[in-house]
mmCIF file of C-alpha atoms in Angstrom:
data_model
loop_
_atom_site.group_PDB
_atom_site.id
_atom_site.type_symbol
_atom_site.label_atom_id
_atom_site.label_comp_id
_atom_site.label_asym_id
_atom_site.label_seq_id
_atom_site.Cartn_x
_atom_site.Cartn_y
_atom_site.Cartn_z
ATOM 1 C CA UNK P 1 -0.176 0.107 -0.035
ATOM 2 C CA UNK P 2 2.682 2.013 0.678
ATOM 3 C CA UNK P 3 4.975 1.454 -2.004
ATOM 4 C CA UNK P 4 2.236 3.632 -4.193
ATOM 5 C CA UNK P 5 2.950 6.700 -2.596
ATOM 6 C CA UNK P 6 7.046 6.320 -3.013
ATOM 7 C CA UNK P 7 6.595 5.587 -6.681
ATOM 8 C CA UNK P 8 4.341 8.838 -7.384
ATOM 9 C CA UNK P 9 7.172 10.665 -5.532
ATOM 10 C CA UNK P 10 9.815 8.943 -7.207
ATOM 11 C CA UNK P 11 8.209 9.955 -10.812
ATOM 12 C CA UNK P 12 7.916 12.825 -9.631
ATOM 13 C CA UNK P 13 11.439 13.970 -8.867
ATOM 14 C CA UNK P 14 12.315 12.410 -12.118
ATOM 15 C CA UNK P 15 9.734 15.066 -13.616
ATOM 16 C CA UNK P 16 11.501 17.372 -11.642
ATOM 17 C CA UNK P 17 15.044 16.860 -12.821
ATOM 18 C CA UNK P 18 14.137 16.084 -15.963
ATOM 19 C CA UNK P 19 12.243 19.858 -16.166
ATOM 20 C CA UNK P 20 15.745 21.437 -14.464
ATOM 21 C CA UNK P 21 18.286 19.608 -17.342
ATOM 22 C CA UNK P 22 15.445 21.047 -20.079
ATOM 23 C CA UNK P 23 15.948 24.225 -18.485
ATOM 24 C CA UNK P 24 19.887 24.305 -18.064
ATOM 25 C CA UNK P 25 20.016 23.317 -21.911
ATOM 26 C CA UNK P 26 17.607 25.924 -22.847
ATOM 27 C CA UNK P 27 20.328 28.406 -20.840
ATOM 28 C CA UNK P 28 23.225 26.973 -22.697
ATOM 29 C CA UNK P 29 21.793 27.364 -25.938
ATOM 30 C CA UNK P 30 20.915 31.076 -25.518
ATOM 31 C CA UNK P 31 24.113 32.011 -23.981
ATOM 32 C CA UNK P 32 25.602 30.107 -27.140
ATOM 33 C CA UNK P 33 23.218 32.071 -29.092
ATOM 34 C CA UNK P 34 24.334 34.652 -27.769
ATOM 35 C CA UNK P 35 27.980 34.986 -27.792
ATOM 36 C CA UNK P 36 27.679 34.105 -31.953
ATOM 37 C CA UNK P 37 26.456 37.467 -32.033
ATOM 38 C CA UNK P 38 24.508 38.960 -35.288
ATOM 39 C CA UNK P 39 24.323 37.695 -38.489
ATOM 40 C CA UNK P 40 24.777 39.227 -41.335
ATOM 41 C CA UNK P 41 21.450 41.073 -42.824
ATOM 42 C CA UNK P 42 20.545 38.682 -46.222
ATOM 43 C CA UNK P 43 22.951 35.999 -45.701
ATOM 44 C CA UNK P 44 21.978 32.421 -44.997
ATOM 45 C CA UNK P 45 24.899 30.783 -42.502
ATOM 46 C CA UNK P 46 24.116 27.182 -44.376
ATOM 47 C CA UNK P 47 25.534 28.587 -47.491
ATOM 48 C CA UNK P 48 27.792 31.353 -46.078
ATOM 49 C CA UNK P 49 31.198 31.125 -47.816
ATOM 50 C CA UNK P 50 30.182 29.170 -50.759
ATOM 51 C CA UNK P 51 30.823 31.235 -54.361
ATOM 52 C CA UNK P 52 28.273 30.602 -57.091
ATOM 53 C CA UNK P 53 29.591 29.030 -60.069
ATOM 54 C CA UNK P 54 31.294 25.820 -61.020
ATOM 55 C CA UNK P 55 33.308 24.408 -57.031
ATOM 56 C CA UNK P 56 36.811 22.720 -57.550
ATOM 57 C CA UNK P 57 37.000 19.026 -58.023
ATOM 58 C CA UNK P 58 38.015 17.155 -54.566
ATOM 59 C CA UNK P 59 41.360 16.696 -55.758
ATOM 60 C CA UNK P 60 42.641 20.458 -56.496
#
C-alpha cells in the first residue's frame, strides 16, 4: 500500500529533474547564441562562404 505513494514521489522527482535539465540546456543554448552574435542581414548561415559557379574538384 505504501509503495504506490513512494512510486508517485519518485516519478514526480524524476519529472522535476528532467525539467531542470531541460532548463539548463535551454540556458546554455541561449548563452551560446548570444556569444555568436548577429549574422549579416540577407546571408544564410548554411550557405555562407560558398561561391556561385563551378566548384573545385576534390583533387584540386
